[in-house]
C-alpha cells in the first residue's frame, strides 16, 4: 500500500507519463510512481515521490546523504556525480545526481538517478517540517532524454491549496 505524504501536494505529469500503483512496480514505500511511455533496454524510466515529517534540524544535504547510504545497501555501486543547494531560505531544496550500478529484474544495469529534496514548513507551526523527495531513475543512455520531463514535473510541484491546512 502506498505511503501517504506528510503534506498534500499537487503536480502535473509530463505528456505521455502515466501513474502506476507503487505496489505493482515494487516500491510500496512510495507515495506516487509514474512511468515513461518508452522503455530503454527493457527498463522503464520512472518518477517516484515519497516524503516524511522531519522534526529534527537535519540539513537537506544530510538527508540526501542518508538516502545515498540506503541505496548503497541495495546497489552494486553508487556515486554522487553532482549536488546543489536550491531554492531560498523560505523554501529550501537540494538536488543530487547519482550514477548507480544495480541488478534490476535479474539484469545488471547502469542507471542515473536525479533526486530533488524539498523542505516544507507548516505555516501555523514552523517546528513541523516535511521533506518531500522526488526521484527520477533512468538508464544511463536515456537519462539526458527524460531529464527535461523531470525538470518540468518538478516545477509543477506545490502544496495542494485545496487540502493544505
JSON list of C-alpha atoms in Angstrom, two decimals:
[
{"chain": "A", "resi": 1, "resn": "UNK", "atom": "CA", "xyz": [0.00, 0.00, 0.00]},
{"chain": "A", "resi": 2, "resn": "UNK", "atom": "CA", "xyz": [1.44, 3.42, -0.93]},
{"chain": "A", "resi": 3, "resn": "UNK", "atom": "CA", "xyz": [2.68, 5.59, 1.90]},
{"chain": "A", "resi": 4, "resn": "UNK", "atom": "CA", "xyz": [0.79, 8.85, 2.38]},
{"chain": "A", "resi": 5, "resn": "UNK", "atom": "CA", "xyz": [2.79, 12.04, 2.04]},
{"chain": "A", "resi": 6, "resn": "UNK", "atom": "CA", "xyz": [3.12, 14.16, 5.20]},
{"chain": "A", "resi": 7, "resn": "UNK", "atom": "CA", "xyz": [1.61, 17.15, 3.35]},
{"chain": "A", "resi": 8, "resn": "UNK", "atom": "CA", "xyz": [-0.75, 17.22, 0.38]},
{"chain": "A", "resi": 9, "resn": "UNK", "atom": "CA", "xyz": [0.85, 18.28, -2.89]},
{"chain": "A", "resi": 10, "resn": "UNK", "atom": "CA", "xyz": [-0.31, 18.74, -6.44]},
{"chain": "A", "resi": 11, "resn": "UNK", "atom": "CA", "xyz": [1.67, 18.37, -9.66]},
{"chain": "A", "resi": 12, "resn": "UNK", "atom": "CA", "xyz": [1.34, 17.77, -13.38]},
{"chain": "A", "resi": 13, "resn": "UNK", "atom": "CA", "xyz": [2.89, 14.81, -15.16]},
{"chain": "A", "resi": 14, "resn": "UNK", "atom": "CA", "xyz": [4.70, 15.46, -18.43]},
{"chain": "A", "resi": 15, "resn": "UNK", "atom": "CA", "xyz": [2.89, 14.33, -21.56]},
{"chain": "A", "resi": 16, "resn": "UNK", "atom": "CA", "xyz": [2.89, 10.57, -22.03]},
{"chain": "A", "resi": 17, "resn": "UNK", "atom": "CA", "xyz": [3.95, 9.66, -18.49]},
{"chain": "A", "resi": 18, "resn": "UNK", "atom": "CA", "xyz": [1.40, 7.51, -16.65]},
{"chain": "A", "resi": 19, "resn": "UNK", "atom": "CA", "xyz": [0.76, 6.86, -12.99]},
{"chain": "A", "resi": 20, "resn": "UNK", "atom": "CA", "xyz": [1.35, 3.32, -11.72]},
{"chain": "A", "resi": 21, "resn": "UNK", "atom": "CA", "xyz": [0.43, 1.72, -8.39]},
{"chain": "A", "resi": 22, "resn": "UNK", "atom": "CA", "xyz": [3.58, 1.78, -6.21]},
{"chain": "A", "resi": 23, "resn": "UNK", "atom": "CA", "xyz": [2.94, -1.80, -5.02]},
{"chain": "A", "resi": 24, "resn": "UNK", "atom": "CA", "xyz": [2.66, -3.08, -8.59]},
{"chain": "A", "resi": 25, "resn": "UNK", "atom": "CA", "xyz": [6.03, -1.65, -9.61]},
{"chain": "A", "resi": 26, "resn": "UNK", "atom": "CA", "xyz": [7.89, -2.79, -6.50]},
{"chain": "A", "resi": 27, "resn": "UNK", "atom": "CA", "xyz": [8.14, 0.40, -4.46]},
{"chain": "A", "resi": 28, "resn": "UNK", "atom": "CA", "xyz": [5.42, 0.09, -1.83]},
{"chain": "A", "resi": 29, "resn": "UNK", "atom": "CA", "xyz": [7.09, 2.75, 0.34]},
{"chain": "A", "resi": 30, "resn": "UNK", "atom": "CA", "xyz": [6.48, 5.36, -2.39]},
{"chain": "A", "resi": 31, "resn": "UNK", "atom": "CA", "xyz": [3.52, 7.69, -2.31]},
{"chain": "A", "resi": 32, "resn": "UNK", "atom": "CA", "xyz": [3.36, 8.03, -6.09]},
{"chain": "A", "resi": 33, "resn": "UNK", "atom": "CA", "xyz": [5.05, 6.49, -9.14]},
{"chain": "A", "resi": 34, "resn": "UNK", "atom": "CA", "xyz": [4.89, 7.50, -12.80]},
{"chain": "A", "resi": 35, "resn": "UNK", "atom": "CA", "xyz": [6.33, 5.59, -15.75]},
{"chain": "A", "resi": 36, "resn": "UNK", "atom": "CA", "xyz": [7.79, 6.86, -19.01]},
{"chain": "A", "resi": 37, "resn": "UNK", "atom": "CA", "xyz": [5.98, 5.55, -22.12]},
{"chain": "A", "resi": 38, "resn": "UNK", "atom": "CA", "xyz": [9.13, 4.23, -23.86]},
{"chain": "A", "resi": 39, "resn": "UNK", "atom": "CA", "xyz": [11.38, 1.74, -22.04]},
{"chain": "A", "resi": 40, "resn": "UNK", "atom": "CA", "xyz": [15.10, 1.68, -22.82]},
{"chain": "A", "resi": 41, "resn": "UNK", "atom": "CA", "xyz": [16.75, -1.75, -22.92]},
{"chain": "A", "resi": 42, "resn": "UNK", "atom": "CA", "xyz": [13.69, -3.16, -21.11]},
{"chain": "A", "resi": 43, "resn": "UNK", "atom": "CA", "xyz": [14.00, -0.66, -18.25]},
{"chain": "A", "resi": 44, "resn": "UNK", "atom": "CA", "xyz": [11.24, 1.89, -17.79]},
{"chain": "A", "resi": 45, "resn": "UNK", "atom": "CA", "xyz": [12.32, 5.32, -16.62]},
{"chain": "A", "resi": 46, "resn": "UNK", "atom": "CA", "xyz": [10.26, 6.32, -13.62]},
{"chain": "A", "resi": 47, "resn": "UNK", "atom": "CA", "xyz": [9.48, 9.14, -11.23]},
{"chain": "A", "resi": 48, "resn": "UNK", "atom": "CA", "xyz": [8.84, 8.35, -7.58]},
{"chain": "A", "resi": 49, "resn": "UNK", "atom": "CA", "xyz": [7.60, 10.62, -4.81]},
{"chain": "A", "resi": 50, "resn": "UNK", "atom": "CA", "xyz": [7.92, 9.97, -1.10]},
{"chain": "A", "resi": 51, "resn": "UNK", "atom": "CA", "xyz": [8.26, 12.09, 1.99]},
{"chain": "A", "resi": 52, "resn": "UNK", "atom": "CA", "xyz": [8.25, 12.23, 5.74]},
{"chain": "A", "resi": 53, "resn": "UNK", "atom": "CA", "xyz": [7.93, 14.58, 8.69]},
{"chain": "A", "resi": 54, "resn": "UNK", "atom": "CA", "xyz": [11.36, 15.68, 9.87]},
{"chain": "A", "resi": 55, "resn": "UNK", "atom": "CA", "xyz": [11.05, 17.50, 13.21]},
{"chain": "A", "resi": 56, "resn": "UNK", "atom": "CA", "xyz": [14.85, 17.43, 13.55]},
{"chain": "A", "resi": 57, "resn": "UNK", "atom": "CA", "xyz": [17.16, 20.15, 12.23]},
{"chain": "A", "resi": 58, "resn": "UNK", "atom": "CA", "xyz": [18.93, 17.88, 9.73]},
{"chain": "A", "resi": 59, "resn": "UNK", "atom": "CA", "xyz": [20.07, 19.73, 6.65]},
{"chain": "A", "resi": 60, "resn": "UNK", "atom": "CA", "xyz": [18.65, 18.55, 3.34]},
{"chain": "A", "resi": 61, "resn": "UNK", "atom": "CA", "xyz": [22.18, 17.63, 2.25]},
{"chain": "A", "resi": 62, "resn": "UNK", "atom": "CA", "xyz": [22.45, 15.26, 5.25]},
{"chain": "A", "resi": 63, "resn": "UNK", "atom": "CA", "xyz": [19.06, 13.72, 4.45]},
{"chain": "A", "resi": 64, "resn": "UNK", "atom": "CA", "xyz": [20.20, 13.24, 0.84]},
{"chain": "A", "resi": 65, "resn": "UNK", "atom": "CA", "xyz": [23.44, 11.63, 2.07]},
{"chain": "A", "resi": 66, "resn": "UNK", "atom": "CA", "xyz": [21.41, 9.20, 4.18]},
{"chain": "A", "resi": 67, "resn": "UNK", "atom": "CA", "xyz": [19.42, 8.30, 1.06]},
{"chain": "A", "resi": 68, "resn": "UNK", "atom": "CA", "xyz": [22.67, 7.52, -0.79]},
{"chain": "A", "resi": 69, "resn": "UNK", "atom": "CA", "xyz": [23.79, 5.27, 2.06]},
{"chain": "A", "resi": 70, "resn": "UNK", "atom": "CA", "xyz": [20.49, 3.33, 1.96]},
{"chain": "A", "resi": 71, "resn": "UNK", "atom": "CA", "xyz": [20.79, 2.95, -1.81]},
{"chain": "A", "resi": 72, "resn": "UNK", "atom": "CA", "xyz": [24.35, 1.65, -1.45]},
{"chain": "A", "resi": 73, "resn": "UNK", "atom": "CA", "xyz": [22.97, -1.27, 0.55]},
{"chain": "A", "resi": 74, "resn": "UNK", "atom": "CA", "xyz": [20.80, -2.36, -2.40]},
{"chain": "A", "resi": 75, "resn": "UNK", "atom": "CA", "xyz": [23.05, -1.46, -5.35]},
{"chain": "A", "resi": 76, "resn": "UNK", "atom": "CA", "xyz": [26.38, -2.74, -6.66]},
{"chain": "A", "resi": 77, "resn": "UNK", "atom": "CA", "xyz": [27.79, 0.79, -6.64]},
{"chain": "A", "resi": 78, "resn": "UNK", "atom": "CA", "xyz": [26.55, 4.34, -6.12]},
{"chain": "A", "resi": 79, "resn": "UNK", "atom": "CA", "xyz": [28.49, 7.51, -6.95]},
{"chain": "A", "resi": 80, "resn": "UNK", "atom": "CA", "xyz": [27.28, 11.06, -6.33]},
{"chain": "A", "resi": 81, "resn": "UNK", "atom": "CA", "xyz": [28.10, 12.91, -9.55]},
{"chain": "A", "resi": 82, "resn": "UNK", "atom": "CA", "xyz": [26.67, 16.30, -8.56]},
{"chain": "A", "resi": 83, "resn": "UNK", "atom": "CA", "xyz": [24.81, 18.03, -5.75]},
{"chain": "A", "resi": 84, "resn": "UNK", "atom": "CA", "xyz": [23.46, 21.55, -5.25]},
{"chain": "A", "resi": 85, "resn": "UNK", "atom": "CA", "xyz": [21.50, 23.61, -2.76]},
{"chain": "A", "resi": 86, "resn": "UNK", "atom": "CA", "xyz": [18.48, 25.17, -4.48]},
{"chain": "A", "resi": 87, "resn": "UNK", "atom": "CA", "xyz": [15.56, 27.39, -3.55]},
{"chain": "A", "resi": 88, "resn": "UNK", "atom": "CA", "xyz": [15.57, 30.07, -0.89]},
{"chain": "A", "resi": 89, "resn": "UNK", "atom": "CA", "xyz": [15.70, 30.34, 2.90]},
{"chain": "A", "resi": 90, "resn": "UNK", "atom": "CA", "xyz": [11.89, 30.21, 2.94]},
{"chain": "A", "resi": 91, "resn": "UNK", "atom": "CA", "xyz": [11.68, 27.28, 0.52]},
{"chain": "A", "resi": 92, "resn": "UNK", "atom": "CA", "xyz": [14.96, 25.37, 0.63]},
{"chain": "A", "resi": 93, "resn": "UNK", "atom": "CA", "xyz": [15.76, 22.46, -1.60]},
{"chain": "A", "resi": 94, "resn": "UNK", "atom": "CA", "xyz": [18.62, 20.18, -2.51]},
{"chain": "A", "resi": 95, "resn": "UNK", "atom": "CA", "xyz": [19.39, 18.21, -5.66]},
{"chain": "A", "resi": 96, "resn": "UNK", "atom": "CA", "xyz": [21.79, 15.40, -6.34]},
{"chain": "A", "resi": 97, "resn": "UNK", "atom": "CA", "xyz": [22.56, 13.15, -9.28]},
{"chain": "A", "resi": 98, "resn": "UNK", "atom": "CA", "xyz": [23.75, 9.60, -8.74]},
{"chain": "A", "resi": 99, "resn": "UNK", "atom": "CA", "xyz": [25.39, 7.05, -11.03]},
{"chain": "A", "resi": 100, "resn": "UNK", "atom": "CA", "xyz": [24.05, 3.68, -9.89]},
{"chain": "A", "resi": 101, "resn": "UNK", "atom": "CA", "xyz": [25.03, 0.17, -10.90]},
{"chain": "A", "resi": 102, "resn": "UNK", "atom": "CA", "xyz": [22.45, -2.35, -9.76]},
{"chain": "A", "resi": 103, "resn": "UNK", "atom": "CA", "xyz": [20.82, -5.62, -10.64]},
{"chain": "A", "resi": 104, "resn": "UNK", "atom": "CA", "xyz": [17.22, -4.93, -11.60]},
{"chain": "A", "resi": 105, "resn": "UNK", "atom": "CA", "xyz": [14.96, -7.81, -12.58]},
{"chain": "A", "resi": 106, "resn": "UNK", "atom": "CA", "xyz": [17.99, -10.09, -12.80]},
{"chain": "A", "resi": 107, "resn": "UNK", "atom": "CA", "xyz": [19.82, -7.77, -15.22]},
{"chain": "A", "resi": 108, "resn": "UNK", "atom": "CA", "xyz": [22.89, -5.66, -14.36]},
{"chain": "A", "resi": 109, "resn": "UNK", "atom": "CA", "xyz": [22.08, -2.04, -15.18]},
{"chain": "A", "resi": 110, "resn": "UNK", "atom": "CA", "xyz": [23.86, 1.30, -15.23]},
{"chain": "A", "resi": 111, "resn": "UNK", "atom": "CA", "xyz": [21.29, 3.82, -14.06]},
{"chain": "A", "resi": 112, "resn": "UNK", "atom": "CA", "xyz": [21.23, 7.51, -13.31]},
{"chain": "A", "resi": 113, "resn": "UNK", "atom": "CA", "xyz": [19.09, 8.86, -10.52]},
{"chain": "A", "resi": 114, "resn": "UNK", "atom": "CA", "xyz": [18.20, 12.54, -10.14]},
{"chain": "A", "resi": 115, "resn": "UNK", "atom": "CA", "xyz": [16.87, 13.39, -6.69]},
{"chain": "A", "resi": 116, "resn": "UNK", "atom": "CA", "xyz": [15.21, 16.59, -5.51]},
{"chain": "A", "resi": 117, "resn": "UNK", "atom": "CA", "xyz": [14.51, 17.25, -1.82]},
{"chain": "A", "resi": 118, "resn": "UNK", "atom": "CA", "xyz": [12.02, 19.95, -0.86]},
{"chain": "A", "resi": 119, "resn": "UNK", "atom": "CA", "xyz": [11.57, 21.24, 2.69]},
{"chain": "A", "resi": 120, "resn": "UNK", "atom": "CA", "xyz": [8.07, 22.42, 3.56]},
{"chain": "A", "resi": 121, "resn": "UNK", "atom": "CA", "xyz": [7.35, 24.20, 6.85]},
{"chain": "A", "resi": 122, "resn": "UNK", "atom": "CA", "xyz": [3.91, 24.29, 8.42]},
{"chain": "A", "resi": 123, "resn": "UNK", "atom": "CA", "xyz": [2.93, 27.98, 8.34]},
{"chain": "A", "resi": 124, "resn": "UNK", "atom": "CA", "xyz": [1.00, 27.63, 11.61]},
{"chain": "A", "resi": 125, "resn": "UNK", "atom": "CA", "xyz": [3.84, 25.79, 13.37]},
{"chain": "A", "resi": 126, "resn": "UNK", "atom": "CA", "xyz": [7.31, 26.17, 11.75]},
{"chain": "A", "resi": 127, "resn": "UNK", "atom": "CA", "xyz": [8.70, 23.45, 14.05]},
{"chain": "A", "resi": 128, "resn": "UNK", "atom": "CA", "xyz": [6.77, 20.99, 11.87]},
{"chain": "A", "resi": 129, "resn": "UNK", "atom": "CA", "xyz": [8.80, 20.29, 8.76]},
{"chain": "A", "resi": 130, "resn": "UNK", "atom": "CA", "xyz": [8.03, 17.87, 5.96]},
{"chain": "A", "resi": 131, "resn": "UNK", "atom": "CA", "xyz": [10.63, 16.77, 3.43]},
{"chain": "A", "resi": 132, "resn": "UNK", "atom": "CA", "xyz": [9.36, 15.62, 0.05]},
{"chain": "A", "resi": 133, "resn": "UNK", "atom": "CA", "xyz": [11.69, 13.62, -2.20]},
{"chain": "A", "resi": 134, "resn": "UNK", "atom": "CA", "xyz": [11.20, 13.49, -5.98]},
{"chain": "A", "resi": 135, "resn": "UNK", "atom": "CA", "xyz": [13.30, 10.89, -7.81]},
{"chain": "A", "resi": 136, "resn": "UNK", "atom": "CA", "xyz": [13.87, 10.20, -11.49]},
{"chain": "A", "resi": 137, "resn": "UNK", "atom": "CA", "xyz": [15.52, 6.86, -12.29]},
{"chain": "A", "resi": 138, "resn": "UNK", "atom": "CA", "xyz": [16.53, 6.07, -15.87]},
{"chain": "A", "resi": 139, "resn": "UNK", "atom": "CA", "xyz": [19.13, 4.11, -17.78]},
{"chain": "A", "resi": 140, "resn": "UNK", "atom": "CA", "xyz": [22.37, 5.99, -18.29]},
{"chain": "A", "resi": 141, "resn": "UNK", "atom": "CA", "xyz": [21.62, 6.21, -22.02]},
{"chain": "A", "resi": 142, "resn": "UNK", "atom": "CA", "xyz": [18.05, 7.53, -21.55]},
{"chain": "A", "resi": 143, "resn": "UNK", "atom": "CA", "xyz": [18.63, 9.90, -18.62]},
{"chain": "A", "resi": 144, "resn": "UNK", "atom": "CA", "xyz": [19.50, 13.00, -20.65]},
{"chain": "A", "resi": 145, "resn": "UNK", "atom": "CA", "xyz": [16.41, 12.41, -22.79]},
{"chain": "A", "resi": 146, "resn": "UNK", "atom": "CA", "xyz": [13.94, 12.22, -19.86]},
{"chain": "A", "resi": 147, "resn": "UNK", "atom": "CA", "xyz": [15.66, 14.77, -17.59]},
{"chain": "A", "resi": 148, "resn": "UNK", "atom": "CA", "xyz": [13.83, 17.75, -19.12]},
{"chain": "A", "resi": 149, "resn": "UNK", "atom": "CA", "xyz": [10.50, 16.00, -18.46]},
{"chain": "A", "resi": 150, "resn": "UNK", "atom": "CA", "xyz": [11.54, 15.53, -14.83]},
{"chain": "A", "resi": 151, "resn": "UNK", "atom": "CA", "xyz": [12.59, 19.17, -14.52]},
{"chain": "A", "resi": 152, "resn": "UNK", "atom": "CA", "xyz": [9.23, 20.26, -15.98]},
{"chain": "A", "resi": 153, "resn": "UNK", "atom": "CA", "xyz": [7.48, 17.97, -13.50]},
{"chain": "A", "resi": 154, "resn": "UNK", "atom": "CA", "xyz": [9.45, 19.34, -10.51]},
{"chain": "A", "resi": 155, "resn": "UNK", "atom": "CA", "xyz": [8.49, 22.91, -11.48]},
{"chain": "A", "resi": 156, "resn": "UNK", "atom": "CA", "xyz": [4.79, 21.99, -11.12]},
{"chain": "A", "resi": 157, "resn": "UNK", "atom": "CA", "xyz": [5.05, 20.53, -7.58]},
{"chain": "A", "resi": 158, "resn": "UNK", "atom": "CA", "xyz": [3.34, 22.69, -4.92]},
{"chain": "A", "resi": 159, "resn": "UNK", "atom": "CA", "xyz": [1.27, 22.39, -1.81]},
{"chain": "A", "resi": 160, "resn": "UNK", "atom": "CA", "xyz": [-2.30, 21.45, -2.57]},
{"chain": "A", "resi": 161, "resn": "UNK", "atom": "CA", "xyz": [-4.08, 24.63, -1.55]},
{"chain": "A", "resi": 162, "resn": "UNK", "atom": "CA", "xyz": [-7.44, 22.84, -1.55]},
{"chain": "A", "resi": 163, "resn": "UNK", "atom": "CA", "xyz": [-6.43, 20.44, 1.22]},
{"chain": "A", "resi": 164, "resn": "UNK", "atom": "CA", "xyz": [-3.48, 22.10, 2.98]},
{"chain": "A", "resi": 165, "resn": "UNK", "atom": "CA", "xyz": [-4.21, 23.46, 6.42]}
]
